[in-house]
Tab-separated table of C-alpha atoms in Angstrom:
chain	number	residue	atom	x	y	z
A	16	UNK	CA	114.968	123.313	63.440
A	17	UNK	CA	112.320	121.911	61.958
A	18	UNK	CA	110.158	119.966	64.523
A	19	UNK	CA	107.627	117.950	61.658
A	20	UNK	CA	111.162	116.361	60.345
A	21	UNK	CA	112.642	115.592	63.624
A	22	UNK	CA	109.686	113.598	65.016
A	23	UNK	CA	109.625	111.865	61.207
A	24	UNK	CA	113.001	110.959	62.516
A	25	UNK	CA	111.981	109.183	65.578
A	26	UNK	CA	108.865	107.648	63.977
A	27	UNK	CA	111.560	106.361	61.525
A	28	UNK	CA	113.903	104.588	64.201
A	29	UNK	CA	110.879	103.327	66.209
A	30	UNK	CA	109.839	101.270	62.772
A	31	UNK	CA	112.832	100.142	62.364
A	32	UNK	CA	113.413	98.709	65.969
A	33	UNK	CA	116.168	101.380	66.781
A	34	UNK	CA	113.752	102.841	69.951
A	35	UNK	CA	111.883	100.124	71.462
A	36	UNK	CA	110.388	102.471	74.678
A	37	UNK	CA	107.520	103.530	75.361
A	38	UNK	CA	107.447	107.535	72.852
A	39	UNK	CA	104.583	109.749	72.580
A	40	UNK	CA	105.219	111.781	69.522
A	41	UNK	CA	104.316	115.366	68.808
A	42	UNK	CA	102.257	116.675	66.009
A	43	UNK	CA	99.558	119.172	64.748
A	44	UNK	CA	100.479	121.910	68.027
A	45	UNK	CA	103.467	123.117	65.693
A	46	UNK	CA	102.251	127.076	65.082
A	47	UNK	CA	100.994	126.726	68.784
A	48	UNK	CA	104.486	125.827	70.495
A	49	UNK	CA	106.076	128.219	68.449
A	50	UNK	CA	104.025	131.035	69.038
A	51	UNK	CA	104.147	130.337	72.588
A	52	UNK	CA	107.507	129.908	73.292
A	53	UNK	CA	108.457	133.189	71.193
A	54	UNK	CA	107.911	134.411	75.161
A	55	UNK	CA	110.040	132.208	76.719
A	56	UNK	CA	113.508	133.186	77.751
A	57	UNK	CA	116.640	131.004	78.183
A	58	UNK	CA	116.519	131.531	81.589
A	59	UNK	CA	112.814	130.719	82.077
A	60	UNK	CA	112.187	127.037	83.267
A	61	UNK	CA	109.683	125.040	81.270
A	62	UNK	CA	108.158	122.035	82.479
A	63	UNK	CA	106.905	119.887	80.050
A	64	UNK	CA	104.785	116.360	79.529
A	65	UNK	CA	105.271	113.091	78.420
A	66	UNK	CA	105.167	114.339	75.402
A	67	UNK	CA	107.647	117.105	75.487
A	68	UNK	CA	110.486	116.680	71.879
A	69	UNK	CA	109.034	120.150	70.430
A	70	UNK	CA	109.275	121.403	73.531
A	71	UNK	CA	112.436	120.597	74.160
A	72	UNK	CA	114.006	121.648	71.076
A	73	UNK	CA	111.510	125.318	71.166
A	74	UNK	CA	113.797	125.422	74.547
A	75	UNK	CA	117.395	125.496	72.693
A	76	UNK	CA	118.196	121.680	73.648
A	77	UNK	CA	120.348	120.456	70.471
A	78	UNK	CA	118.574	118.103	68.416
A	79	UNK	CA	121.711	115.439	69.003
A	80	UNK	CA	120.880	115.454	72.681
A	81	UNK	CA	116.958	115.367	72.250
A	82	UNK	CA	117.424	112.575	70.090
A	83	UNK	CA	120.200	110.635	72.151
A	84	UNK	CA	117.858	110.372	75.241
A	85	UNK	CA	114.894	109.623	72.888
A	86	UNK	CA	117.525	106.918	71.468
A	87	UNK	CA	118.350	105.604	74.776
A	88	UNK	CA	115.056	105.315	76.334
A	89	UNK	CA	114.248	108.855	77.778
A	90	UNK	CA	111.722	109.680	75.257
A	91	UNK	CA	109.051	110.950	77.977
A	92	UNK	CA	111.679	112.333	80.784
A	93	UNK	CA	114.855	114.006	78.961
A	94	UNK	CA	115.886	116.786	81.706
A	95	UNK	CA	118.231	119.086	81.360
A	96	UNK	CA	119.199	121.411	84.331
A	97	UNK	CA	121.151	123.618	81.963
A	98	UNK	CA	118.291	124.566	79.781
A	99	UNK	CA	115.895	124.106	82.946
A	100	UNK	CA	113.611	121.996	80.858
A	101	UNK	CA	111.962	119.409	83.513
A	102	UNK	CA	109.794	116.585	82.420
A	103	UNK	CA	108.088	113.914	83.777
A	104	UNK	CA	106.152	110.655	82.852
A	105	UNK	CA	103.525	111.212	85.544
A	106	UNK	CA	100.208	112.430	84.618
A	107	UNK	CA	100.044	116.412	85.972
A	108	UNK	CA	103.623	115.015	87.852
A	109	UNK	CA	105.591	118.698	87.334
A	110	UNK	CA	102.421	120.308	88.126
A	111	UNK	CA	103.739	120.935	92.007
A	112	UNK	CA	107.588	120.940	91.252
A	113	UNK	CA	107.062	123.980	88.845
A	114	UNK	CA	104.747	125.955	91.677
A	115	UNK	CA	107.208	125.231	93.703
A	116	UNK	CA	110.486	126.575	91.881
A	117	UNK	CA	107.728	129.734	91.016
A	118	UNK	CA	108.141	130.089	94.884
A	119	UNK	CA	111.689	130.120	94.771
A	120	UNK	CA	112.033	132.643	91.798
A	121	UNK	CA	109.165	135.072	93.880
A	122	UNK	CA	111.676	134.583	97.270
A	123	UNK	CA	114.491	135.505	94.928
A	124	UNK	CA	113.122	138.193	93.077
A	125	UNK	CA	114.577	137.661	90.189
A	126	UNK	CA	113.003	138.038	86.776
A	127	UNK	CA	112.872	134.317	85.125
A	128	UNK	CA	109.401	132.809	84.649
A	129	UNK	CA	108.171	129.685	85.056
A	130	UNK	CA	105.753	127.788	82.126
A	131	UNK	CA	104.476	124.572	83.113
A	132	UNK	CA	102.389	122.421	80.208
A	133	UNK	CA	99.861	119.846	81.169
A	134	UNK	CA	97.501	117.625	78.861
A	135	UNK	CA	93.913	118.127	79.003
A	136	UNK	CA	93.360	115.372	81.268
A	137	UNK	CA	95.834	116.624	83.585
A	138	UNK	CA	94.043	119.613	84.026
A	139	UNK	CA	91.116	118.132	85.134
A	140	UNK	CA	92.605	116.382	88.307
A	141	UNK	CA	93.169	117.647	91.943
A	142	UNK	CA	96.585	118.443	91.181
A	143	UNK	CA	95.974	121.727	88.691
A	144	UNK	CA	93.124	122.069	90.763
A	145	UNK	CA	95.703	122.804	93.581
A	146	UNK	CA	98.447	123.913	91.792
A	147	UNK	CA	96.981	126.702	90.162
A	148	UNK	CA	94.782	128.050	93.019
A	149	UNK	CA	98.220	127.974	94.968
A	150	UNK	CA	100.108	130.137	92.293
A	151	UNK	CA	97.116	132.119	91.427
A	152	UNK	CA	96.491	133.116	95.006
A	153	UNK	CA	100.286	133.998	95.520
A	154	UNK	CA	100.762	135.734	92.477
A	155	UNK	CA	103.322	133.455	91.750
A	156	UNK	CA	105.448	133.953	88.282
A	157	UNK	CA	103.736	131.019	86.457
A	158	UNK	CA	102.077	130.004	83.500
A	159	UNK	CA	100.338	127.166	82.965
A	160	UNK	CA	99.675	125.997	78.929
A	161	UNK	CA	96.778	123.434	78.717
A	162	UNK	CA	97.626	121.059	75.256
A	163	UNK	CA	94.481	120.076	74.502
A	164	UNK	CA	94.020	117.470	71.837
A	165	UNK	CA	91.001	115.640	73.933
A	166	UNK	CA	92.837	112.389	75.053
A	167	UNK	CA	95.353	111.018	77.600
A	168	UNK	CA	97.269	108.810	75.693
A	169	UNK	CA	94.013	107.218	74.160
A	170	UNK	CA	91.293	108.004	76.634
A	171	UNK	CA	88.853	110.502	75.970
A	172	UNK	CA	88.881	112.737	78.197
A	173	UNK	CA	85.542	114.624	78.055
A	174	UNK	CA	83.357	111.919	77.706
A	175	UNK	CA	85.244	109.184	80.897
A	176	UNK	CA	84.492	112.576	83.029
A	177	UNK	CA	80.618	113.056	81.838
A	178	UNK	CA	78.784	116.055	81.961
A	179	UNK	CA	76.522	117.913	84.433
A	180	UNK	CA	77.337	119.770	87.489
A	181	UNK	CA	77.713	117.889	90.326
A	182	UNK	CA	75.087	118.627	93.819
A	183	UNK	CA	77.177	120.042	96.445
A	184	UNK	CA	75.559	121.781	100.150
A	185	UNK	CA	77.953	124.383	101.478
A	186	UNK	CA	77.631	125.484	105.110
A	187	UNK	CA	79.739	127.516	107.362
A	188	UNK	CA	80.613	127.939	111.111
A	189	UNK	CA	82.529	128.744	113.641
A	190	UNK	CA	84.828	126.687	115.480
A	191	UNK	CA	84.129	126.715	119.288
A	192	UNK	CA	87.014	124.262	120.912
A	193	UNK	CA	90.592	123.792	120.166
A	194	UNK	CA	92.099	120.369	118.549
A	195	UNK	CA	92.796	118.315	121.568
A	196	UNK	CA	94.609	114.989	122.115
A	197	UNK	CA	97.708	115.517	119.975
A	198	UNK	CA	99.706	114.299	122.896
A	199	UNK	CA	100.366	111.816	125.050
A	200	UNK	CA	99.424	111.961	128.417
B	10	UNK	CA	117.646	113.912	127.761
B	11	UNK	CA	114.477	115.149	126.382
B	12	UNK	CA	112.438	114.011	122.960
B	13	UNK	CA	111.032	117.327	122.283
B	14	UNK	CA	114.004	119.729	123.629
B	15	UNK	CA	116.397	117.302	121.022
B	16	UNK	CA	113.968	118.354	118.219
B	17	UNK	CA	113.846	121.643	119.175
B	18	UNK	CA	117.551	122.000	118.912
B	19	UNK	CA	117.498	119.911	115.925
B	20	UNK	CA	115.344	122.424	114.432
B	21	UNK	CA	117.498	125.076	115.208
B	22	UNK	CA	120.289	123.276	114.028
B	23	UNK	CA	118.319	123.077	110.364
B	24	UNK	CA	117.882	126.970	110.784
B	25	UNK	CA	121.160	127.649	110.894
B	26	UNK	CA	121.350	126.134	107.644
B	27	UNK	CA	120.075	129.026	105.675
B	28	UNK	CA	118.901	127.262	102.808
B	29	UNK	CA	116.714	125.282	104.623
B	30	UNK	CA	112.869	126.692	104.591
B	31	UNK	CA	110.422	124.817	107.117
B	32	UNK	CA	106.850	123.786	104.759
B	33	UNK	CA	104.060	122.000	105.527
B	34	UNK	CA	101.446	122.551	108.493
B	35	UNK	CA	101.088	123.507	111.459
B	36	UNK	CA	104.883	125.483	111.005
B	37	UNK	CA	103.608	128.623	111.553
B	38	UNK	CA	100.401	127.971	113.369
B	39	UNK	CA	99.914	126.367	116.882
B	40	UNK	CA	98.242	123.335	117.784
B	41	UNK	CA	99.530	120.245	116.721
B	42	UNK	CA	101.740	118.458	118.798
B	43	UNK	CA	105.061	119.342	116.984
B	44	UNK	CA	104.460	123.024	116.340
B	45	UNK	CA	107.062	123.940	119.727
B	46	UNK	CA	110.074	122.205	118.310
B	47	UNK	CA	109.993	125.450	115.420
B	48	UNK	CA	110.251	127.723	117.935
B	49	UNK	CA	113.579	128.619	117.146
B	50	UNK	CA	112.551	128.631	113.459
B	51	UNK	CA	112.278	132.257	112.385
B	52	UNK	CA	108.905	132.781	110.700
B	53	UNK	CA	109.986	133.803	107.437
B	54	UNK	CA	111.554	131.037	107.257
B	55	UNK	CA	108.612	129.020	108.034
B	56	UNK	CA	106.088	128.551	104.613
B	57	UNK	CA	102.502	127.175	105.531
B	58	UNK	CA	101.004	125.290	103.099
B	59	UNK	CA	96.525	123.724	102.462
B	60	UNK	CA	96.500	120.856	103.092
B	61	UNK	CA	97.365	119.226	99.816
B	62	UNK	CA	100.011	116.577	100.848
B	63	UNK	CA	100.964	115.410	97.398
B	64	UNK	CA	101.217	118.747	96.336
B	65	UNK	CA	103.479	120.203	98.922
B	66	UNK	CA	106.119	116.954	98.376
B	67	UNK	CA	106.387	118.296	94.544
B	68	UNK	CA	106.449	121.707	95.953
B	69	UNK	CA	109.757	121.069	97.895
B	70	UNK	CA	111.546	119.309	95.355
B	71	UNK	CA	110.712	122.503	93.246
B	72	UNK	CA	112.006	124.781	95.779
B	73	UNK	CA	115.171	122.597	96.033
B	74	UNK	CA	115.666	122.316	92.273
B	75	UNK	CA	115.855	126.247	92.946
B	76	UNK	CA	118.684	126.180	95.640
B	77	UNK	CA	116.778	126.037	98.580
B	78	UNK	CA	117.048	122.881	101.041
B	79	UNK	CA	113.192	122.428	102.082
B	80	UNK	CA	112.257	120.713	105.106
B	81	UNK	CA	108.907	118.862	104.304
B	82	UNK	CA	106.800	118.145	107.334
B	83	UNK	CA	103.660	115.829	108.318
B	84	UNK	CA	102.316	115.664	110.978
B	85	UNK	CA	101.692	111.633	110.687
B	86	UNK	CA	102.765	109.443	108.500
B	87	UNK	CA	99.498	108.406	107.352
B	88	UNK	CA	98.793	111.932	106.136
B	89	UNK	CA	102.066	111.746	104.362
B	90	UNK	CA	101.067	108.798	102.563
B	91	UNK	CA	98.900	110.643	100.373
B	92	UNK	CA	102.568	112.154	99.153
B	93	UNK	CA	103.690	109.053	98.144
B	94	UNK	CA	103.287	110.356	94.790
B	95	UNK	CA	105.801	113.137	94.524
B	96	UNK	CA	107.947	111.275	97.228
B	97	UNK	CA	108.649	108.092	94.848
B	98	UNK	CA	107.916	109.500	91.610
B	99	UNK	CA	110.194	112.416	92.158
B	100	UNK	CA	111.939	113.413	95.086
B	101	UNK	CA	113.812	110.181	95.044
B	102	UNK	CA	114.171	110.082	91.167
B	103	UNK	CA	115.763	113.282	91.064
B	104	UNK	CA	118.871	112.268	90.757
B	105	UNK	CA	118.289	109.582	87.805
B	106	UNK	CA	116.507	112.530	86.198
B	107	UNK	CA	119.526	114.653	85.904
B	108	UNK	CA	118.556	116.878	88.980
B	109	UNK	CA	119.900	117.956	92.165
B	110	UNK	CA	117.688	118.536	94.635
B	111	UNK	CA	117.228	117.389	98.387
B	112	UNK	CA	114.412	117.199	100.576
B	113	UNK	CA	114.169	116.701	104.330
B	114	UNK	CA	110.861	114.956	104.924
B	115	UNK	CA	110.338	115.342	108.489
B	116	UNK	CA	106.867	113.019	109.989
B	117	UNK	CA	105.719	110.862	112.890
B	118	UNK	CA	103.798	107.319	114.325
B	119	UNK	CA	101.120	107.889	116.541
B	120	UNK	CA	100.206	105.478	119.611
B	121	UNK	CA	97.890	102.637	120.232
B	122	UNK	CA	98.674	102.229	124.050
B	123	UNK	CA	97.250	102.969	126.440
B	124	UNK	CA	94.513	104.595	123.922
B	125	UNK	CA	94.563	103.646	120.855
B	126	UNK	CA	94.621	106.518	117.848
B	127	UNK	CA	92.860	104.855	115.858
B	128	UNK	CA	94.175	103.224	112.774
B	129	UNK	CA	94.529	105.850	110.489
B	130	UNK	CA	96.327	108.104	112.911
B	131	UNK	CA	99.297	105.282	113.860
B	132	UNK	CA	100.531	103.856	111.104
B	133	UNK	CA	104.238	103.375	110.168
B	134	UNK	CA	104.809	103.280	106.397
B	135	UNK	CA	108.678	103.508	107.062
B	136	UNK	CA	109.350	99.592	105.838
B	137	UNK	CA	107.067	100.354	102.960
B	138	UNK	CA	108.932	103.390	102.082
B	139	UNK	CA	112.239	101.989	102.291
B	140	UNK	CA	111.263	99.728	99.684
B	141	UNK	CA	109.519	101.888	97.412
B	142	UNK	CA	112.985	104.134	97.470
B	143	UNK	CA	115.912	103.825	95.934
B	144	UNK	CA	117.837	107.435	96.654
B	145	UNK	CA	115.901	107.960	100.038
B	146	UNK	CA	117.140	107.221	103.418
B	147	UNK	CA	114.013	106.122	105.444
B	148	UNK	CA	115.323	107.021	109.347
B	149	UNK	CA	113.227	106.172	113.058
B	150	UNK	CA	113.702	108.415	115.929
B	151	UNK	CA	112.773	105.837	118.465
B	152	UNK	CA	114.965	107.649	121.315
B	153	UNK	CA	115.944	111.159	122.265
B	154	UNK	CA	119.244	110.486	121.760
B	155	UNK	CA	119.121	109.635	118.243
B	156	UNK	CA	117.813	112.631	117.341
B	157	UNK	CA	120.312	115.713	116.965
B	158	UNK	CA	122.376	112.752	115.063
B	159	UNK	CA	120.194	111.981	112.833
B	160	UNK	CA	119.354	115.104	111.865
B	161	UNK	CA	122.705	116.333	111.174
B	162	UNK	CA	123.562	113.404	108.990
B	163	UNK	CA	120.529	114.468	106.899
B	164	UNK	CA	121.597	117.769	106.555
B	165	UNK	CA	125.203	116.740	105.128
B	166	UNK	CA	123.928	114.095	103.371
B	167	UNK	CA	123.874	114.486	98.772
B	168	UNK	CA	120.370	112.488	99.364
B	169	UNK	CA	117.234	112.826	100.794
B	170	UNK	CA	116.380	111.462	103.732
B	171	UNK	CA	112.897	110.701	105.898
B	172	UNK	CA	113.072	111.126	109.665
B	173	UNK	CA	110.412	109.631	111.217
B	174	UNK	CA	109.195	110.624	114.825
B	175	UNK	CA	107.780	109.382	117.843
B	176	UNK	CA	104.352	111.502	118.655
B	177	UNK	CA	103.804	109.796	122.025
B	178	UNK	CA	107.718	111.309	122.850
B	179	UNK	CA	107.090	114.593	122.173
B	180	UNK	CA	105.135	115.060	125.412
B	181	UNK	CA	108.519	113.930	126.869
């Protein structure tokens, strides 16, 4: 398949008028993708971003069906449970949902792997903050890919965060009473 | 009739479910007012999560989209706000993305009378929610004898469903 022609393709029908939603298009990560998902099995479940049509076609969707949801509006959430491709318009959205299906495969113990992409934005927020301390600290079978091109959609994302390290006190102690007053009298 | 007994057994009836895994906190550690009504949980059943509300919402719907039938619970509604996130954005999208996967969201009003809670620990968001949601049933537990009902409709039902408590009741 070759990914630089398909999204030509969709750049093509959103010119003409044919897609008139809201599509992020891929380019410049192509010997990145492919490299990367040279690991991933057909069992494995990717979660992917708003900007996910190499992804999804790296993950064995047909082209037809990657371009019939692009086609019909589903250009930043084409899912298919068959492929276990999730994706989601939210910034860092999947970012929980793939932890959590990590947990399930680690209850199961069974061998598929779970590979969760997030923007470089995304992985500044609480969520990744969370979501990969969680899966970290469980040894959960996850990977998380960082696509870093320096924006979210067309904010910067280095220089809307600043620089510096922030000035933060850290004490600890020990608790001497219970939590009281849950219930009513 | 009791409140807390009905959850109890409503609990149990989840349980015997055995898809259903019991997330969130204060499941598998005691002290908030709900923790009894898992007693007949068993506790590897029972997952206990930080306290990351927003996170453990998407966590459930990725533990459904893997089989399981999660029961998501806070404590108070107003801590479950902070999930509104995952609960709108996903867990009741799931279905117009393409994906099957149910989640019990189990949470609870506080009181104002005779002392009030204050305002961020009595809230109820359950109008708001219904709104919000298009694929979630938004359900109050006002009595004990709604309970066991309720509970088993959510457990046979293809959607989601949030069951919303009574704290001052579970004294009773």
């Amino acid at each position: 398949m070759d990914l630089i022609a398909f999204e030509a393709e969709v750049a093509a029908k959103i010119a003409n008028g044919e897609i008139r939603t809201p599509t992020h298009l891929c380019g410049g990560n192509e010997e990145q993708l492919i490299k990367i998902f040279e690991k991933i099995g057909p069992d494995d479940w990717v979660f992917a971003t708003y900007r996910n049509h190499y992804h999804a076609l790296l993950k064995g969707i047909p082209p037809e069906a990657v371009m019939r949801q692009i086609v019909h509006g589903r250009s930043m959430t084409p899912c298919h449970p068959g492929h276990r491709f999730f994706t989601s318009a939210i910034v860092g959205g999947c970012l929980p949902i793939a932890v959590g299906v990590a947990a399930a495969i680690q209850r199961h113990h069974t061998p598929e792997h779970v590979w969760c992409f997030v923007g470089d934005m995304a992985a500044t927020t609480g969520a990744f903050t969370e979501a990969t301390r969680y899966a970290g600290g469980h040894k959960l079978p996850i990977t998380f890919v960082i696509e870093d091109n320096g924006l979210a959609c067309d904010t910067p994302t280095r220089e809307v965060w600043g620089s510096g390290d922030p000035d933060v006190l850290h004490y600890s102690y020990k608790r001497q009473q219970p939590h009281l007053g849950a219930i009513a009298a | 009739m009791k409140y807390r007994e009905e959850l109890r057994k409503a609990m149990a009836l989840l349980a015997s479910d055995l898809r259903t895994l019991f997330v969130g906190q204060a499941v598998r550690y005691p002290g908030q007012a709900a923790y009894p009504t898992f007693a007949d949980v068993p506790m590897n059943r029972r997952i206990e999560l930080p306290v990351a509300e927003d996170f453990q919402a998407g966590y459930c719907m990725g533990l459904a989209l893997e089989g399981y039938l999660p029961v998501c619970f806070y404590p108070r509604w107003d801590f479950a706000l902070l999930a509104a996130n995952q609960i709108v954005n996903h867990i009741d999208k799931a279905r117009w993305l393409g994906w099957q996967a149910k989640v019990i969201i189990r949470t609870a009003v506080g009181w104002s009378e005779p002392h009030d809670q204050g305002p961020q620990h009595r809230q109820n968001y359950s109008k708001a929610f219904g709104e919000m949601c298009q694929d979630i049933d938004v359900v109050e537990l006002e009595e004990a004898c709604e309970v066991m009902p309720a509970y088993h409709t959510a457990l046979l039902a293809e959607r989601s469903t949030i069951l919303v408590e009574r704290i001052p009741l579970y004294g009773k």
